[in-house]
Amino acid sequence: GAVVSQHPSWVICKSGTSVKIECRSLDFQATTMFWYRQFPKQSLMLMATSNEGSKATYEQGVEKDKFLINHASLTLSTLTVTSAHPEDSSFYICSARDLTGTEQFFGPGTRLTVL
Amino acid sequence: GQNIDQPTEMTATEGAIVQINCTYQTSGFNGLFWYQQHAGEAPTFLSYNVLDGLEEKGRFSSFLSRSKGYSYLLLKELQMKDSASYLCAVMDSNYQLIWGAGTKLIIKP
């Protein structure tokens, strides 16, 4: 099956710093990538949808200036959490959709802890 | 609005059968997915239904009725490793996945 990787797997940072998370589709081209956030014991919350070469579409309530998304190639999307605060601590998961446009393949997730 | 409903939690016994239901109301329909998510891990794909009927894949089966806006995931011969959350998601007319809150399945010996 299709493989999506995320890096780093976990990160601990100080409040006020920025953190970049990478999402890569390893064996297929992903025209669309999705970024989710999941708080403990809650379901996935879609943050934004990113299409290669264009600006990301953010869900209501998600600050685009705080969560910067770049999808520069068909295999890489990045999420940068700028000026992170403790309330940004969460499990961030990316997924990628292939050209057939149906199934989404999930990365393993990145656990962010902001001190 | 769009809505996916599934039970919050279910408990079953090792070796038994359990059925997890999902009802949905979405703007358009391009298929229904079931994912399994263990604590602290990302979801993994279990099944995809776009036509009515039952799809069987080993110990797991998924059923869809589009006219009723209803699906279920059937797990047979339950094993302890099946303890996880099971997420129902519907792809709407914009090819966006609408997620249910997940059903936490607890397997007891």
PDB file of N, CA and C in Angstrom, chain B:
ATOM      1  N   GLY B   1     -26.666  20.699   8.149  1.00  0.00           N
ATOM      2  CA  GLY B   1     -25.259  20.448   8.415  1.00  0.00           C
ATOM      3  C   GLY B   1     -24.902  18.997   8.181  1.00  0.00           C
ATOM      4  N   GLN B   2     -23.634  18.706   8.232  1.00  0.00           N
ATOM      5  CA  GLN B   2     -23.165  17.344   8.025  1.00  0.00           C
ATOM      6  C   GLN B   2     -22.951  16.684   9.375  1.00  0.00           C
ATOM      7  N   ASN B   3     -23.298  15.424   9.450  1.00  0.00           N
ATOM      8  CA  ASN B   3     -23.265  14.748  10.731  1.00  0.00           C
ATOM      9  C   ASN B   3     -22.967  13.266  10.576  1.00  0.00           C
ATOM     10  N   ILE B   4     -22.077  12.779  11.406  1.00  0.00           N
ATOM     11  CA  ILE B   4     -21.770  11.345  11.454  1.00  0.00           C
ATOM     12  C   ILE B   4     -21.982  10.901  12.896  1.00  0.00           C
ATOM     13  N   ASP B   5     -22.778   9.878  13.115  1.00  0.00           N
ATOM     14  CA  ASP B   5     -23.055   9.395  14.465  1.00  0.00           C
ATOM     15  C   ASP B   5     -22.595   7.953  14.624  1.00  0.00           C
ATOM     16  N   GLN B   6     -21.883   7.702  15.694  1.00  0.00           N
ATOM     17  CA  GLN B   6     -21.501   6.337  16.044  1.00  0.00           C
ATOM     18  C   GLN B   6     -21.408   6.281  17.566  1.00  0.00           C
ATOM     19  N   PRO B   7     -21.581   5.077  18.147  1.00  0.00           N
ATOM     20  CA  PRO B   7     -21.539   4.997  19.605  1.00  0.00           C
ATOM     21  C   PRO B   7     -20.167   5.393  20.135  1.00  0.00           C
ATOM     22  N   THR B   8     -20.167   5.941  21.326  1.00  0.00           N
ATOM     23  CA  THR B   8     -18.920   6.415  21.924  1.00  0.00           C
ATOM     24  C   THR B   8     -18.024   5.266  22.355  1.00  0.00           C
ATOM     25  N   GLU B   9     -18.639   4.248  22.936  1.00  0.00           N
ATOM     26  CA  GLU B   9     -17.845   3.154  23.485  1.00  0.00           C
ATOM     27  C   GLU B   9     -18.641   1.860  23.434  1.00  0.00           C
ATOM     28  N   MET B  10     -17.946   0.759  23.190  1.00  0.00           N
ATOM     29  CA  MET B  10     -18.570  -0.560  23.221  1.00  0.00           C
ATOM     30  C   MET B  10     -17.611  -1.528  23.894  1.00  0.00           C
ATOM     31  N   THR B  11     -18.179  -2.544  24.525  1.00  0.00           N
ATOM     32  CA  THR B  11     -17.375  -3.570  25.177  1.00  0.00           C
ATOM     33  C   THR B  11     -17.788  -4.927  24.639  1.00  0.00           C
ATOM     34  N   ALA B  12     -16.809  -5.785  24.375  1.00  0.00           N
ATOM     35  CA  ALA B  12     -17.095  -7.117  23.868  1.00  0.00           C
ATOM     36  C   ALA B  12     -16.087  -8.103  24.455  1.00  0.00           C
ATOM     37  N   THR B  13     -16.387  -9.371  24.281  1.00  0.00           N
ATOM     38  CA  THR B  13     -15.550 -10.428  24.840  1.00  0.00           C
ATOM     39  C   THR B  13     -14.664 -11.043  23.774  1.00  0.00           C
ATOM     40  N   GLU B  14     -13.460 -11.383  24.148  1.00  0.00           N
ATOM     41  CA  GLU B  14     -12.531 -12.051  23.238  1.00  0.00           C
ATOM     42  C   GLU B  14     -13.190 -13.279  22.610  1.00  0.00           C
ATOM     43  N   GLY B  15     -13.052 -13.412  21.283  1.00  0.00           N
ATOM     44  CA  GLY B  15     -13.643 -14.531  20.576  1.00  0.00           C
ATOM     45  C   GLY B  15     -15.053 -14.284  20.074  1.00  0.00           C
ATOM     46  N   ALA B  16     -15.685 -13.234  20.544  1.00  0.00           N
ATOM     47  CA  ALA B  16     -17.066 -12.943  20.170  1.00  0.00           C
ATOM     48  C   ALA B  16     -17.124 -12.104  18.893  1.00  0.00           C
ATOM     49  N   ILE B  17     -18.344 -11.649  18.565  1.00  0.00           N
ATOM     50  CA  ILE B  17     -18.598 -10.798  17.400  1.00  0.00           C
ATOM     51  C   ILE B  17     -19.149  -9.465  17.896  1.00  0.00           C
ATOM     52  N   VAL B  18     -18.742  -8.373  17.256  1.00  0.00           N
ATOM     53  CA  VAL B  18     -19.281  -7.070  17.613  1.00  0.00           C
ATOM     54  C   VAL B  18     -19.603  -6.287  16.347  1.00  0.00           C
ATOM     55  N   GLN B  19     -20.688  -5.521  16.403  1.00  0.00           N
ATOM     56  CA  GLN B  19     -21.105  -4.692  15.274  1.00  0.00           C
ATOM     57  C   GLN B  19     -21.102  -3.230  15.706  1.00  0.00           C
ATOM     58  N   ILE B  20     -20.370  -2.411  14.982  1.00  0.00           N
ATOM     59  CA  ILE B  20     -20.296  -0.978  15.280  1.00  0.00           C
ATOM     60  C   ILE B  20     -21.074  -0.239  14.208  1.00  0.00           C
ATOM     61  N   ASN B  21     -22.095   0.481  14.619  1.00  0.00           N
ATOM     62  CA  ASN B  21     -22.961   1.170  13.677  1.00  0.00           C
ATOM     63  C   ASN B  21     -22.523   2.604  13.422  1.00  0.00           C
ATOM     64  N   CYS B  22     -22.874   3.094  12.254  1.00  0.00           N
ATOM     65  CA  CYS B  22     -22.571   4.475  11.879  1.00  0.00           C
ATOM     66  C   CYS B  22     -23.712   4.993  11.015  1.00  0.00           C
ATOM     67  N   THR B  23     -24.293   6.118  11.388  1.00  0.00           N
ATOM     68  CA  THR B  23     -25.302   6.761  10.549  1.00  0.00           C
ATOM     69  C   THR B  23     -24.771   8.121  10.132  1.00  0.00           C
ATOM     70  N   TYR B  24     -25.199   8.544   8.943  1.00  0.00           N
ATOM     71  CA  TYR B  24     -24.623   9.783   8.432  1.00  0.00           C
ATOM     72  C   TYR B  24     -25.640  10.622   7.678  1.00  0.00           C
ATOM     73  N   GLN B  25     -25.376  11.908   7.696  1.00  0.00           N
ATOM     74  CA  GLN B  25     -26.120  12.877   6.890  1.00  0.00           C
ATOM     75  C   GLN B  25     -25.074  13.829   6.332  1.00  0.00           C
ATOM     76  N   THR B  26     -24.851  13.756   5.033  1.00  0.00           N
ATOM     77  CA  THR B  26     -23.808  14.587   4.429  1.00  0.00           C
ATOM     78  C   THR B  26     -24.322  15.219   3.141  1.00  0.00           C
ATOM     79  N   SER B  27     -23.624  16.243   2.695  1.00  0.00           N
ATOM     80  CA  SER B  27     -23.943  16.871   1.418  1.00  0.00           C
ATOM     81  C   SER B  27     -23.214  16.090   0.342  1.00  0.00           C
ATOM     82  N   GLY B  28     -23.906  15.161  -0.255  1.00  0.00           N
ATOM     83  CA  GLY B  28     -23.299  14.310  -1.262  1.00  0.00           C
ATOM     84  C   GLY B  28     -22.627  13.096  -0.631  1.00  0.00           C
ATOM     85  N   PHE B  29     -22.347  12.130  -1.464  1.00  0.00           N
ATOM     86  CA  PHE B  29     -21.752  10.886  -0.953  1.00  0.00           C
ATOM     87  C   PHE B  29     -20.826  10.312  -2.010  1.00  0.00           C
ATOM     88  N   ASN B  30     -19.575  10.132  -1.619  1.00  0.00           N
ATOM     89  CA  ASN B  30     -18.595   9.503  -2.505  1.00  0.00           C
ATOM     90  C   ASN B  30     -17.898   8.357  -1.807  1.00  0.00           C
ATOM     91  N   GLY B  31     -18.593   7.745  -0.870  1.00  0.00           N
ATOM     92  CA  GLY B  31     -18.031   6.561  -0.238  1.00  0.00           C
ATOM     93  C   GLY B  31     -17.912   6.711   1.265  1.00  0.00           C
ATOM     94  N   LEU B  32     -17.874   5.589   1.938  1.00  0.00           N
ATOM     95  CA  LEU B  32     -17.756   5.559   3.398  1.00  0.00           C
ATOM     96  C   LEU B  32     -16.562   4.710   3.778  1.00  0.00           C
ATOM     97  N   PHE B  33     -15.781   5.228   4.693  1.00  0.00           N
ATOM     98  CA  PHE B  33     -14.554   4.568   5.132  1.00  0.00           C
ATOM     99  C   PHE B  33     -14.660   4.159   6.597  1.00  0.00           C
ATOM    100  N   TRP B  34     -14.011   3.057   6.917  1.00  0.00           N
ATOM    101  CA  TRP B  34     -13.779   2.695   8.314  1.00  0.00           C
ATOM    102  C   TRP B  34     -12.271   2.640   8.543  1.00  0.00           C
ATOM    103  N   TYR B  35     -11.857   3.274   9.653  1.00  0.00           N
ATOM    104  CA  TYR B  35     -10.462   3.265  10.048  1.00  0.00           C
ATOM    105  C   TYR B  35     -10.348   2.731  11.467  1.00  0.00           C
ATOM    106  N   GLN B  36      -9.206   2.104  11.753  1.00  0.00           N
ATOM    107  CA  GLN B  36      -8.896   1.662  13.096  1.00  0.00           C
ATOM    108  C   GLN B  36      -7.782   2.552  13.636  1.00  0.00           C
ATOM    109  N   GLN B  37      -7.921   2.993  14.880  1.00  0.00           N
ATOM    110  CA  GLN B  37      -6.880   3.819  15.473  1.00  0.00           C
ATOM    111  C   GLN B  37      -6.558   3.330  16.872  1.00  0.00           C
ATOM    112  N   HIS B  38      -5.328   2.852  17.048  1.00  0.00           N
ATOM    113  CA  HIS B  38      -4.869   2.513  18.387  1.00  0.00           C
ATOM    114  C   HIS B  38      -4.387   3.780  19.071  1.00  0.00           C
ATOM    115  N   ALA B  39      -4.436   3.773  20.394  1.00  0.00           N
ATOM    116  CA  ALA B  39      -4.083   4.953  21.178  1.00  0.00           C
ATOM    117  C   ALA B  39      -2.671   5.426  20.831  1.00  0.00           C
ATOM    118  N   GLY B  40      -2.546   6.710  20.544  1.00  0.00           N
ATOM    119  CA  GLY B  40      -1.241   7.282  20.264  1.00  0.00           C
ATOM    120  C   GLY B  40      -0.718   7.032  18.858  1.00  0.00           C
ATOM    121  N   GLU B  41      -1.555   6.421  18.025  1.00  0.00           N
ATOM    122  CA  GLU B  41      -1.130   6.136  16.651  1.00  0.00           C
ATOM    123  C   GLU B  41      -2.086   6.773  15.649  1.00  0.00           C
ATOM    124  N   ALA B  42      -1.632   6.866  14.419  1.00  0.00           N
ATOM    125  CA  ALA B  42      -2.492   7.397  13.358  1.00  0.00           C
ATOM    126  C   ALA B  42      -3.501   6.333  12.917  1.00  0.00           C
ATOM    127  N   PRO B  43      -4.599   6.744  12.300  1.00  0.00           N
ATOM    128  CA  PRO B  43      -5.581   5.778  11.813  1.00  0.00           C
ATOM    129  C   PRO B  43      -5.011   4.895  10.710  1.00  0.00           C
ATOM    130  N   THR B  44      -5.499   3.675  10.646  1.00  0.00           N
ATOM    131  CA  THR B  44      -5.156   2.774   9.549  1.00  0.00           C
ATOM    132  C   THR B  44      -6.430   2.349   8.842  1.00  0.00           C
ATOM    133  N   PHE B  45      -6.355   2.246   7.547  1.00  0.00           N
ATOM    134  CA  PHE B  45      -7.509   1.959   6.705  1.00  0.00           C
ATOM    135  C   PHE B  45      -8.012   0.531   6.916  1.00  0.00           C
ATOM    136  N   LEU B  46      -9.320   0.394   7.048  1.00  0.00           N
ATOM    137  CA  LEU B  46      -9.929  -0.929   7.155  1.00  0.00           C
ATOM    138  C   LEU B  46     -10.776  -1.255   5.927  1.00  0.00           C
ATOM    139  N   SER B  47     -11.668  -0.324   5.541  1.00  0.00           N
ATOM    140  CA  SER B  47     -12.588  -0.660   4.454  1.00  0.00           C
ATOM    141  C   SER B  47     -13.125   0.592   3.784  1.00  0.00           C
ATOM    142  N   TYR B  48     -13.630   0.375   2.576  1.00  0.00           N
ATOM    143  CA  TYR B  48     -14.250   1.446   1.791  1.00  0.00           C
ATOM    144  C   TYR B  48     -15.472   0.872   1.117  1.00  0.00           C
ATOM    145  N   ASN B  49     -16.636   1.489   1.331  1.00  0.00           N
ATOM    146  CA  ASN B  49     -17.884   1.081   0.672  1.00  0.00           C
ATOM    147  C   ASN B  49     -18.431   2.272  -0.104  1.00  0.00           C
ATOM    148  N   VAL B  50     -18.758   2.028  -1.355  1.00  0.00           N
ATOM    149  CA  VAL B  50     -19.410   3.086  -2.132  1.00  0.00           C
ATOM    150  C   VAL B  50     -20.735   2.580  -2.709  1.00  0.00           C
ATOM    151  N   LEU B  51     -20.885   1.261  -2.809  1.00  0.00           N
ATOM    152  CA  LEU B  51     -22.136   0.653  -3.263  1.00  0.00           C
ATOM    153  C   LEU B  51     -22.800  -0.078  -2.093  1.00  0.00           C
ATOM    154  N   ASP B  52     -24.104  -0.237  -2.151  1.00  0.00           N
ATOM    155  CA  ASP B  52     -24.833  -0.926  -1.098  1.00  0.00           C
ATOM    156  C   ASP B  52     -24.381  -2.377  -0.999  1.00  0.00           C
ATOM    157  N   GLY B  53     -24.371  -2.866   0.212  1.00  0.00           N
ATOM    158  CA  GLY B  53     -24.073  -4.272   0.402  1.00  0.00           C
ATOM    159  C   GLY B  53     -22.952  -4.493   1.389  1.00  0.00           C
ATOM    160  N   LEU B  54     -22.564  -5.746   1.461  1.00  0.00           N
ATOM    161  CA  LEU B  54     -21.570  -6.184   2.441  1.00  0.00           C
ATOM    162  C   LEU B  54     -20.243  -6.464   1.757  1.00  0.00           C
ATOM    163  N   GLU B  55     -19.163  -5.908   2.331  1.00  0.00           N
ATOM    164  CA  GLU B  55     -17.814  -6.176   1.862  1.00  0.00           C
ATOM    165  C   GLU B  55     -17.100  -6.946   2.968  1.00  0.00           C
ATOM    166  N   GLU B  56     -16.601  -8.132   2.637  1.00  0.00           N
ATOM    167  CA  GLU B  56     -15.940  -8.945   3.654  1.00  0.00           C
ATOM    168  C   GLU B  56     -14.443  -8.989   3.393  1.00  0.00           C
ATOM    169  N   LYS B  57     -13.690  -8.813   4.480  1.00  0.00           N
ATOM    170  CA  LYS B  57     -12.235  -8.833   4.370  1.00  0.00           C
ATOM    171  C   LYS B  57     -11.701  -9.516   5.614  1.00  0.00           C
ATOM    172  N   GLY B  58     -11.556 -10.822   5.539  1.00  0.00           N
ATOM    173  CA  GLY B  58     -11.052 -11.567   6.683  1.00  0.00           C
ATOM    174  C   GLY B  58     -12.023 -11.531   7.847  1.00  0.00           C
ATOM    175  N   ARG B  59     -11.538 -11.137   9.008  1.00  0.00           N
ATOM    176  CA  ARG B  59     -12.399 -11.096  10.196  1.00  0.00           C
ATOM    177  C   ARG B  59     -13.289  -9.858  10.215  1.00  0.00           C
ATOM    178  N   PHE B  60     -12.979  -8.899   9.338  1.00  0.00           N
ATOM    179  CA  PHE B  60     -13.732  -7.645   9.324  1.00  0.00           C
ATOM    180  C   PHE B  60     -14.653  -7.596   8.104  1.00  0.00           C
ATOM    181  N   SER B  61     -15.873  -7.096   8.315  1.00  0.00           N
ATOM    182  CA  SER B  61     -16.817  -6.881   7.221  1.00  0.00           C
ATOM    183  C   SER B  61     -17.424  -5.501   7.397  1.00  0.00           C
ATOM    184  N   SER B  62     -17.782  -4.862   6.290  1.00  0.00           N
ATOM    185  CA  SER B  62     -18.432  -3.559   6.366  1.00  0.00           C
ATOM    186  C   SER B  62     -19.647  -3.567   5.460  1.00  0.00           C
ATOM    187  N   PHE B  63     -20.724  -2.979   5.965  1.00  0.00           N
ATOM    188  CA  PHE B  63     -22.002  -2.945   5.250  1.00  0.00           C
ATOM    189  C   PHE B  63     -22.408  -1.512   5.013  1.00  0.00           C
ATOM    190  N   LEU B  64     -23.065  -1.278   3.872  1.00  0.00           N
ATOM    191  CA  LEU B  64     -23.549   0.065   3.556  1.00  0.00           C
ATOM    192  C   LEU B  64     -24.961   0.017   3.006  1.00  0.00           C
ATOM    193  N   SER B  65     -25.797   0.942   3.491  1.00  0.00           N
ATOM    194  CA  SER B  65     -27.100   1.198   2.888  1.00  0.00           C
ATOM    195  C   SER B  65     -27.179   2.700   2.647  1.00  0.00           C
ATOM    196  N   ARG B  66     -27.069   3.091   1.389  1.00  0.00           N
ATOM    197  CA  ARG B  66     -27.076   4.521   1.074  1.00  0.00           C
ATOM    198  C   ARG B  66     -28.450   5.137   1.292  1.00  0.00           C
ATOM    199  N   SER B  67     -29.501   4.391   1.021  1.00  0.00           N
ATOM    200  CA  SER B  67     -30.847   4.944   1.183  1.00  0.00           C
ATOM    201  C   SER B  67     -31.156   5.236   2.649  1.00  0.00           C
ATOM    202  N   LYS B  68     -30.554   4.470   3.542  1.00  0.00           N
ATOM    203  CA  LYS B  68     -30.783   4.674   4.977  1.00  0.00           C
ATOM    204  C   LYS B  68     -29.684   5.520   5.626  1.00  0.00           C
ATOM    205  N   GLY B  69     -28.652   5.857   4.882  1.00  0.00           N
ATOM    206  CA  GLY B  69     -27.547   6.617   5.475  1.00  0.00           C
ATOM    207  C   GLY B  69     -26.929   5.848   6.626  1.00  0.00           C
ATOM    208  N   TYR B  70     -26.630   4.588   6.384  1.00  0.00           N
ATOM    209  CA  TYR B  70     -26.259   3.682   7.471  1.00  0.00           C
ATOM    210  C   TYR B  70     -25.159   2.726   7.029  1.00  0.00           C
ATOM    211  N   SER B  71     -24.238   2.496   7.961  1.00  0.00           N
ATOM    212  CA  SER B  71     -23.187   1.521   7.729  1.00  0.00           C
ATOM    213  C   SER B  71     -22.892   0.807   9.035  1.00  0.00           C
ATOM    214  N   TYR B  72     -22.351  -0.386   8.939  1.00  0.00           N
ATOM    215  CA  TYR B  72     -21.808  -1.005  10.142  1.00  0.00           C
ATOM    216  C   TYR B  72     -20.509  -1.715   9.819  1.00  0.00           C
ATOM    217  N   LEU B  73     -19.692  -1.825  10.838  1.00  0.00           N
ATOM    218  CA  LEU B  73     -18.443  -2.588  10.783  1.00  0.00           C
ATOM    219  C   LEU B  73     -18.619  -3.795  11.687  1.00  0.00           C
ATOM    220  N   LEU B  74     -18.406  -4.973  11.141  1.00  0.00           N
ATOM    221  CA  LEU B  74     -18.590  -6.215  11.893  1.00  0.00           C
ATOM    222  C   LEU B  74     -17.226  -6.846  12.126  1.00  0.00           C
ATOM    223  N   LEU B  75     -16.914  -7.096  13.371  1.00  0.00           N
ATOM    224  CA  LEU B  75     -15.646  -7.722  13.717  1.00  0.00           C
ATOM    225  C   LEU B  75     -15.934  -9.104  14.320  1.00  0.00           C
ATOM    226  N   LYS B  76     -15.364 -10.147  13.719  1.00  0.00           N
ATOM    227  CA  LYS B  76     -15.586 -11.512  14.190  1.00  0.00           C
ATOM    228  C   LYS B  76     -14.345 -12.034  14.907  1.00  0.00           C
ATOM    229  N   GLU B  77     -14.552 -13.071  15.686  1.00  0.00           N
ATOM    230  CA  GLU B  77     -13.431 -13.736  16.382  1.00  0.00           C
ATOM    231  C   GLU B  77     -12.512 -12.708  17.040  1.00  0.00           C
ATOM    232  N   LEU B  78     -13.105 -11.885  17.857  1.00  0.00           N
ATOM    233  CA  LEU B  78     -12.383 -10.764  18.445  1.00  0.00           C
ATOM    234  C   LEU B  78     -11.110 -11.199  19.164  1.00  0.00           C
ATOM    235  N   GLN B  79     -10.075 -10.395  18.965  1.00  0.00           N
ATOM    236  CA  GLN B  79      -8.805 -10.616  19.636  1.00  0.00           C
ATOM    237  C   GLN B  79      -8.493  -9.389  20.488  1.00  0.00           C
ATOM    238  N   MET B  80      -7.652  -9.575  21.471  1.00  0.00           N
ATOM    239  CA  MET B  80      -7.331  -8.462  22.385  1.00  0.00           C
ATOM    240  C   MET B  80      -6.750  -7.287  21.606  1.00  0.00           C
ATOM    241  N   LYS B  81      -6.006  -7.582  20.539  1.00  0.00           N
ATOM    242  CA  LYS B  81      -5.381  -6.514  19.749  1.00  0.00           C
ATOM    243  C   LYS B  81      -6.403  -5.663  18.991  1.00  0.00           C
ATOM    244  N   ASP B  82      -7.664  -6.122  18.954  1.00  0.00           N
ATOM    245  CA  ASP B  82      -8.713  -5.345  18.303  1.00  0.00           C
ATOM    246  C   ASP B  82      -9.191  -4.192  19.168  1.00  0.00           C
ATOM    247  N   SER B  83      -8.743  -4.139  20.405  1.00  0.00           N
ATOM    248  CA  SER B  83      -9.074  -3.005  21.274  1.00  0.00           C
ATOM    249  C   SER B  83      -8.487  -1.745  20.665  1.00  0.00           C
ATOM    250  N   ALA B  84      -9.359  -0.833  20.278  1.00  0.00           N
ATOM    251  CA  ALA B  84      -8.928   0.376  19.565  1.00  0.00           C
ATOM    252  C   ALA B  84     -10.157   1.251  19.375  1.00  0.00           C
ATOM    253  N   SER B  85      -9.934   2.416  18.778  1.00  0.00           N
ATOM    254  CA  SER B  85     -11.059   3.242  18.349  1.00  0.00           C
ATOM    255  C   SER B  85     -11.318   2.979  16.885  1.00  0.00           C
ATOM    256  N   TYR B  86     -12.590   2.945  16.511  1.00  0.00           N
ATOM    257  CA  TYR B  86     -12.967   2.690  15.121  1.00  0.00           C
ATOM    258  C   TYR B  86     -13.700   3.926  14.607  1.00  0.00           C
ATOM    259  N   LEU B  87     -13.127   4.502  13.556  1.00  0.00           N
ATOM    260  CA  LEU B  87     -13.620   5.771  13.028  1.00  0.00           C
ATOM    261  C   LEU B  87     -14.376   5.542  11.726  1.00  0.00           C
ATOM    262  N   CYS B  88     -15.568   6.108  11.672  1.00  0.00           N
ATOM    263  CA  CYS B  88     -16.386   6.092  10.460  1.00  0.00           C
ATOM    264  C   CYS B  88     -16.204   7.448   9.786  1.00  0.00           C
ATOM    265  N   ALA B  89     -15.991   7.461   8.486  1.00  0.00           N
ATOM    266  CA  ALA B  89     -15.812   8.721   7.774  1.00  0.00           C
ATOM    267  C   ALA B  89     -16.504   8.647   6.422  1.00  0.00           C
ATOM    268  N   VAL B  90     -17.177   9.709   6.042  1.00  0.00           N
ATOM    269  CA  VAL B  90     -17.882   9.770   4.762  1.00  0.00           C
ATOM    270  C   VAL B  90     -17.232  10.819   3.874  1.00  0.00           C
ATOM    271  N   MET B  91     -17.022  10.475   2.627  1.00  0.00           N
ATOM    272  CA  MET B  91     -16.485  11.431   1.661  1.00  0.00           C
ATOM    273  C   MET B  91     -17.651  12.152   1.005  1.00  0.00           C
ATOM    274  N   ASP B  92     -17.670  13.485   1.149  1.00  0.00           N
ATOM    275  CA  ASP B  92     -18.824  14.226   0.643  1.00  0.00           C
ATOM    276  C   ASP B  92     -18.644  14.601  -0.831  1.00  0.00           C
ATOM    277  N   SER B  93     -19.521  15.437  -1.328  1.00  0.00           N
ATOM    278  CA  SER B  93     -19.503  15.774  -2.761  1.00  0.00           C
ATOM    279  C   SER B  93     -18.242  16.532  -3.167  1.00  0.00           C
ATOM    280  N   ASN B  94     -17.556  17.146  -2.201  1.00  0.00           N
ATOM    281  CA  ASN B  94     -16.296  17.844  -2.477  1.00  0.00           C
ATOM    282  C   ASN B  94     -15.085  16.956  -2.254  1.00  0.00           C
ATOM    283  N   TYR B  95     -15.333  15.676  -2.063  1.00  0.00           N
ATOM    284  CA  TYR B  95     -14.269  14.701  -1.801  1.00  0.00           C
ATOM    285  C   TYR B  95     -13.536  15.000  -0.496  1.00  0.00           C
ATOM    286  N   GLN B  96     -14.226  15.649   0.435  1.00  0.00           N
ATOM    287  CA  GLN B  96     -13.685  15.875   1.776  1.00  0.00           C
ATOM    288  C   GLN B  96     -14.192  14.761   2.682  1.00  0.00           C
ATOM    289  N   LEU B  97     -13.341  14.315   3.591  1.00  0.00           N
ATOM    290  CA  LEU B  97     -13.763  13.303   4.551  1.00  0.00           C
ATOM    291  C   LEU B  97     -14.412  13.979   5.749  1.00  0.00           C
ATOM    292  N   ILE B  98     -15.618  13.555   6.063  1.00  0.00           N
ATOM    293  CA  ILE B  98     -16.317  14.006   7.261  1.00  0.00           C
ATOM    294  C   ILE B  98     -16.186  12.888   8.291  1.00  0.00           C
ATOM    295  N   TRP B  99     -15.638  13.200   9.443  1.00  0.00           N
ATOM    296  CA  TRP B  99     -15.302  12.168  10.416  1.00  0.00           C
ATOM    297  C   TRP B  99     -16.330  12.051  11.538  1.00  0.00           C
ATOM    298  N   GLY B 100     -16.610  10.810  11.928  1.00  0.00           N
ATOM    299  CA  GLY B 100     -17.331  10.585  13.164  1.00  0.00           C
ATOM    300  C   GLY B 100     -16.366  10.735  14.330  1.00  0.00           C
ATOM    301  N   ALA B 101     -16.914  10.747  15.530  1.00  0.00           N
ATOM    302  CA  ALA B 101     -16.092  10.944  16.726  1.00  0.00           C
ATOM    303  C   ALA B 101     -15.340   9.675  17.131  1.00  0.00           C
ATOM    304  N   GLY B 102     -15.713   8.551  16.515  1.00  0.00           N
ATOM    305  CA  GLY B 102     -15.019   7.316  16.837  1.00  0.00           C
ATOM    306  C   GLY B 102     -15.722   6.500  17.907  1.00  0.00           C
ATOM    307  N   THR B 103     -15.587   5.194  17.807  1.00  0.00           N
ATOM    308  CA  THR B 103     -16.131   4.278  18.807  1.00  0.00           C
ATOM    309  C   THR B 103     -14.967   3.560  19.462  1.00  0.00           C
ATOM    310  N   LYS B 104     -14.836   3.720  20.762  1.00  0.00           N
ATOM    311  CA  LYS B 104     -13.784   3.025  21.493  1.00  0.00           C
ATOM    312  C   LYS B 104     -14.266   1.623  21.806  1.00  0.00           C
ATOM    313  N   LEU B 105     -13.567   0.625  21.295  1.00  0.00           N
ATOM    314  CA  LEU B 105     -13.935  -0.774  21.516  1.00  0.00           C
ATOM    315  C   LEU B 105     -13.011  -1.375  22.560  1.00  0.00           C
ATOM    316  N   ILE B 106     -13.614  -1.888  23.620  1.00  0.00           N
ATOM    317  CA  ILE B 106     -12.860  -2.517  24.701  1.00  0.00           C
ATOM    318  C   ILE B 106     -13.111  -4.017  24.638  1.00  0.00           C
ATOM    319  N   ILE B 107     -12.045  -4.792  24.531  1.00  0.00           N
ATOM    320  CA  ILE B 107     -12.167  -6.247  24.476  1.00  0.00           C
ATOM    321  C   ILE B 107     -11.751  -6.816  25.828  1.00  0.00           C
ATOM    322  N   LYS B 108     -12.623  -7.641  26.390  1.00  0.00           N
ATOM    323  CA  LYS B 108     -12.329  -8.265  27.679  1.00  0.00           C
ATOM    324  C   LYS B 108     -12.041  -9.752  27.492  1.00  0.00           C
ATOM    325  N   PRO B 109     -11.139 -10.304  28.298  1.00  0.00           N
ATOM    326  CA  PRO B 109     -10.804 -11.736  28.154  1.00  0.00           C
ATOM    327  C   PRO B 109     -11.998 -12.626  28.437  1.00  0.00           C
TER     328      PRO B 109
END
